[in-house]
PDB file of C-alpha atoms in Angstrom:
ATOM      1  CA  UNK F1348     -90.855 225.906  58.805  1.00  0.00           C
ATOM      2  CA  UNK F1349     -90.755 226.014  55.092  1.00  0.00           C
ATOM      3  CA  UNK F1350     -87.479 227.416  53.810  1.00  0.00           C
ATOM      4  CA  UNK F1351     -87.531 231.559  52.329  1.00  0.00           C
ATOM      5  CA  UNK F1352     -87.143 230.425  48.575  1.00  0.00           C
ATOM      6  CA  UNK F1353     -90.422 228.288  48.580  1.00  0.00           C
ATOM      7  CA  UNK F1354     -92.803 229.887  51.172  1.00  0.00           C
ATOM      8  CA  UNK F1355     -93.071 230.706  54.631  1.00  0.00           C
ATOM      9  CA  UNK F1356     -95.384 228.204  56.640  1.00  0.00           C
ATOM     10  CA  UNK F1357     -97.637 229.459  59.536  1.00  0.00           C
ATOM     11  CA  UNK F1358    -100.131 227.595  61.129  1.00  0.00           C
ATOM     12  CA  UNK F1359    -103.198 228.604  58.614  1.00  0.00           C
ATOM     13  CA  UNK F1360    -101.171 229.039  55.218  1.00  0.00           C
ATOM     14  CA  UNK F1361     -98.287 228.978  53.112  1.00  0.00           C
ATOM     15  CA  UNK F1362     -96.867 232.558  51.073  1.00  0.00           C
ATOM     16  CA  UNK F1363     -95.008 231.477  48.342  1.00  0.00           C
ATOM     17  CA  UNK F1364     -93.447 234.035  45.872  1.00  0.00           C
ATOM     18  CA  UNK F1365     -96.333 234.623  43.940  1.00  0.00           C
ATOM     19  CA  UNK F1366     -99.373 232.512  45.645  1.00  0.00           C
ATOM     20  CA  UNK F1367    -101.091 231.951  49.275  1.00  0.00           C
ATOM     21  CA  UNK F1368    -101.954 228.810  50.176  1.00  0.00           C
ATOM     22  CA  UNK F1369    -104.678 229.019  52.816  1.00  0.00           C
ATOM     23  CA  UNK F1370    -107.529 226.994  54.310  1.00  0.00           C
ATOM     24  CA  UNK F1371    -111.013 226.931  52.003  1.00  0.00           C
ATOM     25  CA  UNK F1372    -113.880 228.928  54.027  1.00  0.00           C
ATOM     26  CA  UNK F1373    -117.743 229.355  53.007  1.00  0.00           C
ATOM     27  CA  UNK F1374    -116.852 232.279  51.142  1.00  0.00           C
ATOM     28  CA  UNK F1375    -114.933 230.284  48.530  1.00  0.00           C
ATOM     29  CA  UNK F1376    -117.968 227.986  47.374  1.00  0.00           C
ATOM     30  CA  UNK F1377    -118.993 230.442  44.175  1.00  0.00           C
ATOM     31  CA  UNK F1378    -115.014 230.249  42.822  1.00  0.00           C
ATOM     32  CA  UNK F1379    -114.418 226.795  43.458  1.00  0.00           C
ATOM     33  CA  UNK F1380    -117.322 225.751  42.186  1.00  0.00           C
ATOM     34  CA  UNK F1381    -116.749 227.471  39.301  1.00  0.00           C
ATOM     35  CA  UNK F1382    -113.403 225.575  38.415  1.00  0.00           C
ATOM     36  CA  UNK F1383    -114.398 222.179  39.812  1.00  0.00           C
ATOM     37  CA  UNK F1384    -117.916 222.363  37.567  1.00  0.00           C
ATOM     38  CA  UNK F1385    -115.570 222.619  34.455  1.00  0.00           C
ATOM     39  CA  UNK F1386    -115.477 219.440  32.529  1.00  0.00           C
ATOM     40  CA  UNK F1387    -111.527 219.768  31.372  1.00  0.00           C
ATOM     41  CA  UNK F1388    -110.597 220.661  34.600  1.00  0.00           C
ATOM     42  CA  UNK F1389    -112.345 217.065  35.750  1.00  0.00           C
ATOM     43  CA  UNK F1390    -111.654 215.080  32.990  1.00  0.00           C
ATOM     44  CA  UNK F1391    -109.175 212.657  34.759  1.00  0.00           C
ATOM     45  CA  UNK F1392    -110.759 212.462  38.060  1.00  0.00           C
ATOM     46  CA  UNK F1393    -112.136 210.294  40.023  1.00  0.00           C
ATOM     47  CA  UNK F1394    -115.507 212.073  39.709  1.00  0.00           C
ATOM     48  CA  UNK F1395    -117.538 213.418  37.764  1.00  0.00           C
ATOM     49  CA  UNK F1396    -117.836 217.143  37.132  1.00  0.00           C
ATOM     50  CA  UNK F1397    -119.724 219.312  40.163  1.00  0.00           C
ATOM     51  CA  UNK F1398    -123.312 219.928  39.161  1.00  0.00           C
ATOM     52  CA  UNK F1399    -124.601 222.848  41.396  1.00  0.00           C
ATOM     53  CA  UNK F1400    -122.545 225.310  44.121  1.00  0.00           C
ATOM     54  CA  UNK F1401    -124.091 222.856  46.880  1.00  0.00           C
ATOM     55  CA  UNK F1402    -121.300 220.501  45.768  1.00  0.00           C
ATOM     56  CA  UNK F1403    -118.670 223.333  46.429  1.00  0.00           C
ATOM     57  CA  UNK F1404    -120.395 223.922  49.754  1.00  0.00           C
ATOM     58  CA  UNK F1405    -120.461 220.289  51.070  1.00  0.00           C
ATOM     59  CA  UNK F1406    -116.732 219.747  49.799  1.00  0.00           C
ATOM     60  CA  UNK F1407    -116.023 222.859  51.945  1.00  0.00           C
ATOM     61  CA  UNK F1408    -117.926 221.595  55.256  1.00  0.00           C
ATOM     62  CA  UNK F1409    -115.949 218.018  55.115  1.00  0.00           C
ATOM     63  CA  UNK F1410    -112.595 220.006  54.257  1.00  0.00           C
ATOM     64  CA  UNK F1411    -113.161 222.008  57.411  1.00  0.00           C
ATOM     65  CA  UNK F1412    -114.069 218.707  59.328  1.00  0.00           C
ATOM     66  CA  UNK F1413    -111.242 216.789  57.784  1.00  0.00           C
ATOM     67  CA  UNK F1414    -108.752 219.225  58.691  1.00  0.00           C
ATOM     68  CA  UNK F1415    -109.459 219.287  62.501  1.00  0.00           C
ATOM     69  CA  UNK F1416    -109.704 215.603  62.805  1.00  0.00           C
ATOM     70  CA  UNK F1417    -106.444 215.839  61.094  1.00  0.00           C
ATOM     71  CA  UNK F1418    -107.083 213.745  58.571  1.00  0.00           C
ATOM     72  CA  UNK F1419    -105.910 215.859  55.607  1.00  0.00           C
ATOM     73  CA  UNK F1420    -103.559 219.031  55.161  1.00  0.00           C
ATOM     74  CA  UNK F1421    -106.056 220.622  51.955  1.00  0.00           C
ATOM     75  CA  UNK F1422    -105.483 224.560  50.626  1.00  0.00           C
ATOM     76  CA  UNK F1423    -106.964 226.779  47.940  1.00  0.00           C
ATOM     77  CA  UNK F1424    -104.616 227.957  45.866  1.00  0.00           C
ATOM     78  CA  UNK F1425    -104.787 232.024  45.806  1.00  0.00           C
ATOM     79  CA  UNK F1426    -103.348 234.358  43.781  1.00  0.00           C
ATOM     80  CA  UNK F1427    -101.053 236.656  46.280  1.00  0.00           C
ATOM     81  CA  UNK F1428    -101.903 239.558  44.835  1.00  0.00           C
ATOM     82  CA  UNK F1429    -105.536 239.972  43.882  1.00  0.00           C
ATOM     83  CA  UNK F1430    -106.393 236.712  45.936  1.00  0.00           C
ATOM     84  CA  UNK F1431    -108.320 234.954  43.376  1.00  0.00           C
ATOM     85  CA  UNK F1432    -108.687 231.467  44.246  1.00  0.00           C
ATOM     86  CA  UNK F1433    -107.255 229.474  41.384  1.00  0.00           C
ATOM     87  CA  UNK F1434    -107.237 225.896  42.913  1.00  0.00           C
ATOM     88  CA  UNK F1435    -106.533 223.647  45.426  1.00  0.00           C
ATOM     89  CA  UNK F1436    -103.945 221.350  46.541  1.00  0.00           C
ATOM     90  CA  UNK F1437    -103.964 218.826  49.408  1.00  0.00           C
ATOM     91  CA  UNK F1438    -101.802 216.254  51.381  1.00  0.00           C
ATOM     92  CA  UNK F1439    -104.118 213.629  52.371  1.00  0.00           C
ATOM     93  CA  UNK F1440    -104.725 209.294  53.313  1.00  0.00           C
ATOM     94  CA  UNK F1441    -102.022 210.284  55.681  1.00  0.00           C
ATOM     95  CA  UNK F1442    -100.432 207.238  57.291  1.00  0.00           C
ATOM     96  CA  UNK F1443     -98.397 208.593  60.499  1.00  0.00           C
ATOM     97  CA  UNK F1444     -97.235 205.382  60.838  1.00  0.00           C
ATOM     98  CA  UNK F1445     -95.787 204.794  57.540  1.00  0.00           C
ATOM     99  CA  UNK F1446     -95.428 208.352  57.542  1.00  0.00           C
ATOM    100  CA  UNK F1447     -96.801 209.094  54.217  1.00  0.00           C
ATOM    101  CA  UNK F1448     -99.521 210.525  52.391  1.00  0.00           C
ATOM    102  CA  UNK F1449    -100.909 211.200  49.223  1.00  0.00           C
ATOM    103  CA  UNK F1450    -100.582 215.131  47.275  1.00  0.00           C
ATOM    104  CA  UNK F1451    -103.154 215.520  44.685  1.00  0.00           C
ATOM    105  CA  UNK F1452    -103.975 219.042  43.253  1.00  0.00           C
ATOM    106  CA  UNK F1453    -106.400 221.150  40.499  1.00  0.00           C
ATOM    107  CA  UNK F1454    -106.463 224.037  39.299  1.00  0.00           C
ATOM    108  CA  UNK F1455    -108.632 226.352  36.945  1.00  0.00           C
ATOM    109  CA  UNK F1456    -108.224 225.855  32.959  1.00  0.00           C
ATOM    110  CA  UNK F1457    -107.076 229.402  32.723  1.00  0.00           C
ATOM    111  CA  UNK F1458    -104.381 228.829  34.660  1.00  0.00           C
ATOM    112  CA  UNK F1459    -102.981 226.284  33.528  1.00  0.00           C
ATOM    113  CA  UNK F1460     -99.130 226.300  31.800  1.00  0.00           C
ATOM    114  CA  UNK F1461     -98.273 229.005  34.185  1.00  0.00           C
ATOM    115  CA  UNK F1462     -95.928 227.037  36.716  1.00  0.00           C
ATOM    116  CA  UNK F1463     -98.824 227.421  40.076  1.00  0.00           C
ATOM    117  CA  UNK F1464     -99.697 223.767  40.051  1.00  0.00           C
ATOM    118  CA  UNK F1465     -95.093 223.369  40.391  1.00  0.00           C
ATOM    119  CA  UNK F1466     -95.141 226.922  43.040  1.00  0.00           C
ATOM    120  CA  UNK F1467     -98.168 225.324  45.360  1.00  0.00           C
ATOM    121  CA  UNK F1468     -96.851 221.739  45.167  1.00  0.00           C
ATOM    122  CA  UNK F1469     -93.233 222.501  45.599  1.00  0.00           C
ATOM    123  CA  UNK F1470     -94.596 224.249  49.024  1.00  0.00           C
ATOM    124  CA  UNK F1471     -97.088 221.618  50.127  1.00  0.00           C
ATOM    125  CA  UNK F1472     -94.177 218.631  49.563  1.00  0.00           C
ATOM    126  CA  UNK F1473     -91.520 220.912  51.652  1.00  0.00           C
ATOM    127  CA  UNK F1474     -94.575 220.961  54.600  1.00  0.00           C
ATOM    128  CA  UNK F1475     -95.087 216.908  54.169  1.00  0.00           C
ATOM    129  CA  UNK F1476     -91.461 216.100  54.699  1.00  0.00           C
ATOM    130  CA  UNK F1477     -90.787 219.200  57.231  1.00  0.00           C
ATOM    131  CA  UNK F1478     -93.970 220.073  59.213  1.00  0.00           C
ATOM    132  CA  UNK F1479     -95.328 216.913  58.867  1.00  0.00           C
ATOM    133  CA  UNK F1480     -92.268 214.469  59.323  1.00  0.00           C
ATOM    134  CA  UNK F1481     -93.267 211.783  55.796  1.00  0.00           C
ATOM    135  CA  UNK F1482     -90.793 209.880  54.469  1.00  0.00           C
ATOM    136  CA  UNK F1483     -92.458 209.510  51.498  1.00  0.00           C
ATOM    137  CA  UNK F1484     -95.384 210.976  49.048  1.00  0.00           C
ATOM    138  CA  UNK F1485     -97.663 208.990  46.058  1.00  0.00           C
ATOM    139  CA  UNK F1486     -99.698 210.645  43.425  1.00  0.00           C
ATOM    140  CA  UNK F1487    -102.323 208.396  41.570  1.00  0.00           C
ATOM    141  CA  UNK F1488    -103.045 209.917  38.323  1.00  0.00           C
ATOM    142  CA  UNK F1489    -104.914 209.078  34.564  1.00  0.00           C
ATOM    143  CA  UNK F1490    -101.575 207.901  32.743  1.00  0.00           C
ATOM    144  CA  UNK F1491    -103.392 209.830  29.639  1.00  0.00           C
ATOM    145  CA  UNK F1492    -102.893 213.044  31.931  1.00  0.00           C
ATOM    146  CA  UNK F1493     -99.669 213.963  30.321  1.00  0.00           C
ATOM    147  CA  UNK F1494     -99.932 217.773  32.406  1.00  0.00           C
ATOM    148  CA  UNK F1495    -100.252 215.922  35.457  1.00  0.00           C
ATOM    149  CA  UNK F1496     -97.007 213.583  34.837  1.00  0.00           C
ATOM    150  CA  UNK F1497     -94.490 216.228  33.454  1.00  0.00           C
ATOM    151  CA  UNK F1498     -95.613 217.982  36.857  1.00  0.00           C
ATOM    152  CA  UNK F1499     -95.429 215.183  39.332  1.00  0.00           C
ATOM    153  CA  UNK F1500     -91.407 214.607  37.065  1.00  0.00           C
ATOM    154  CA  UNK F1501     -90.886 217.834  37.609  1.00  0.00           C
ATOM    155  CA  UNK F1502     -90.866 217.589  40.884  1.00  0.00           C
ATOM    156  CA  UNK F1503     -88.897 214.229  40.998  1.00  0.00           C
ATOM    157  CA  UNK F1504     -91.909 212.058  41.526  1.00  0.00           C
ATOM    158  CA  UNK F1505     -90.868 208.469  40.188  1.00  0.00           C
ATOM    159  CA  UNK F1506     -93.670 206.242  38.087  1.00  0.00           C
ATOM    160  CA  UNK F1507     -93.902 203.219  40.118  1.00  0.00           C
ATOM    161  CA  UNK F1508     -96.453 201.190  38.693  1.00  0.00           C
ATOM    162  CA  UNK F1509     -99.580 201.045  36.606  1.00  0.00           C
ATOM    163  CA  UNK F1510    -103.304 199.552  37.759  1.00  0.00           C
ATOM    164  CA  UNK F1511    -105.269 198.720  34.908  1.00  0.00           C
ATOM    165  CA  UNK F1512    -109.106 199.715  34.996  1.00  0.00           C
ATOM    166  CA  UNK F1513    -109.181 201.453  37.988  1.00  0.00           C
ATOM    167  CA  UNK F1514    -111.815 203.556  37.333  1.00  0.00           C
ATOM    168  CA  UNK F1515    -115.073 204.026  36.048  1.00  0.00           C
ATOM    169  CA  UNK F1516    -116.490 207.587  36.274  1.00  0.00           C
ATOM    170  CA  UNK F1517    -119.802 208.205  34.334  1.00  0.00           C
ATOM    171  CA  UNK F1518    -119.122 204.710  32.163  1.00  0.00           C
ATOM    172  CA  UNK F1519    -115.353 205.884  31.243  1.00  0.00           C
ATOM    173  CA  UNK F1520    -113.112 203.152  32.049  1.00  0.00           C
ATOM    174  CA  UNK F1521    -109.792 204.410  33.227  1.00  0.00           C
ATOM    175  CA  UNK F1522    -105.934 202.838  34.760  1.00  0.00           C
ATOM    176  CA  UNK F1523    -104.068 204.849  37.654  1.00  0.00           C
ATOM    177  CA  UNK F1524    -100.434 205.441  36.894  1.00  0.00           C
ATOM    178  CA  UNK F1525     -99.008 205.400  40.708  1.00  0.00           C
ATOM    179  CA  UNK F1526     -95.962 207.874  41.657  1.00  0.00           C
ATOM    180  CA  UNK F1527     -93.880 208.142  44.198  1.00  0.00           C
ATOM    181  CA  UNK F1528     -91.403 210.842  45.841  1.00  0.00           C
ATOM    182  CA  UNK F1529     -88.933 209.680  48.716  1.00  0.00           C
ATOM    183  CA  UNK F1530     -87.734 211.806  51.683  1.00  0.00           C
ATOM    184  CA  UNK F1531     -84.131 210.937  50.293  1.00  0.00           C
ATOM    185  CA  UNK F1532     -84.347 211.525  46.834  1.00  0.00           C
ATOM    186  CA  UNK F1533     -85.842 214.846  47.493  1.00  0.00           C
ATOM    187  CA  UNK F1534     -83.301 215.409  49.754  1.00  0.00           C
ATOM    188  CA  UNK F1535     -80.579 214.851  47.503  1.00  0.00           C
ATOM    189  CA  UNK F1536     -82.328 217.154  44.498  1.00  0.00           C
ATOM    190  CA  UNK F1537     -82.527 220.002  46.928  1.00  0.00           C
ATOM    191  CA  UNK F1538     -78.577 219.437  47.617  1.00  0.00           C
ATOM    192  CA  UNK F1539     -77.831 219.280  44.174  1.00  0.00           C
ATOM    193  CA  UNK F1540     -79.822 222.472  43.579  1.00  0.00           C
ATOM    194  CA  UNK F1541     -78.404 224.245  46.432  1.00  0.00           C
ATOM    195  CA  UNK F1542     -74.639 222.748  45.773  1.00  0.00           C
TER     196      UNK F1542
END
């Protein structure tokens, strides 16, 4: 159960004080799509900008098959009060037996600067270590994505390493900067918080 000052968990979403984090359905395709066809929103992924709605429809299909295999914990991000989709966040290349996974997260352009991406992922980490029992949780982001790394700091995500030339994504040649968050530490900042 996710504690009152971040959100209240239930088995199909999160409510956090100003956003709902629920499961992506058929309907969403048109508003995803249209923040996951943007190229700033993309620019530090691993792929290239979505070129038709069909994208946002086959990403939806595999979500919804990823999530009842259990391979993956994945939300839109949705305003709570007009519930405009925004983005999407997701726990996933869960390892039970390591008992960790990886958070990644996007959200639209417009959006951006507003504190959601830090709401939504405070939320989704407290269901990792809670719900889902991790011990620990990596983000692997473009070390020229400063937003991304005050966020994942923010949060108390540690840099941990670099991997040079990573990736290539339409002939751009790009390192991972890999983060990490432990159980413990997290632990210890939500004492020091509540202290």
């Amino acid at each position: 159960m996710i504690t009152e000052e971040v959100g209240v968990m239930t088995h199909e979403y999160i409510e956090t004080q100003r956003l709902t984090l629920r499961p992506l359905v058929p309907a969403d395709a048109a508003a995803l799509f249209e923040i996951f066809s943007d190229p700033r929103v993309m620019q530090y992924w691993n792929t290239p900008p979505w070129a038709s709605i069909a994208c946002a429809q086959a990403f939806i299909d595999e979500d919804r098959r990823a999530r009842a295999a259990g391979e993956l914990v994945r939300f839109g991000i949705f305003l709570k009060e007009s519930n405009v989709l925004i983005g999407k966040c997701m726990l996933f290349d869960h390892s039970p037996s390591s008992r960790r996974a990886e958070i990644g997260f996007g959200i639209a352009a417009s959006y951006w600067g507003a504190g959601y991406i830090q709401e939504a992922s405070a939320a989704l980490i407290e269901h990792g270590f809670n719900a889902m029992n991790l011990n620990r949780i990596e983000a692997e982001i473009d070390p020229q994505n400063i937003g991304s790394a005050k966020a994942l700091e923010r949060m108390g995500f540690s840099l941990e390493g670099l991997l040079r030339e990573r990736w290539i994504v339409d002939g751009i040649v790009s390192d991972s900067a890999y983060y990490g968050l432990l159980r413990q530490d997290w632990l210890q900042a939500r004492a020091r918080v509540e202290g």
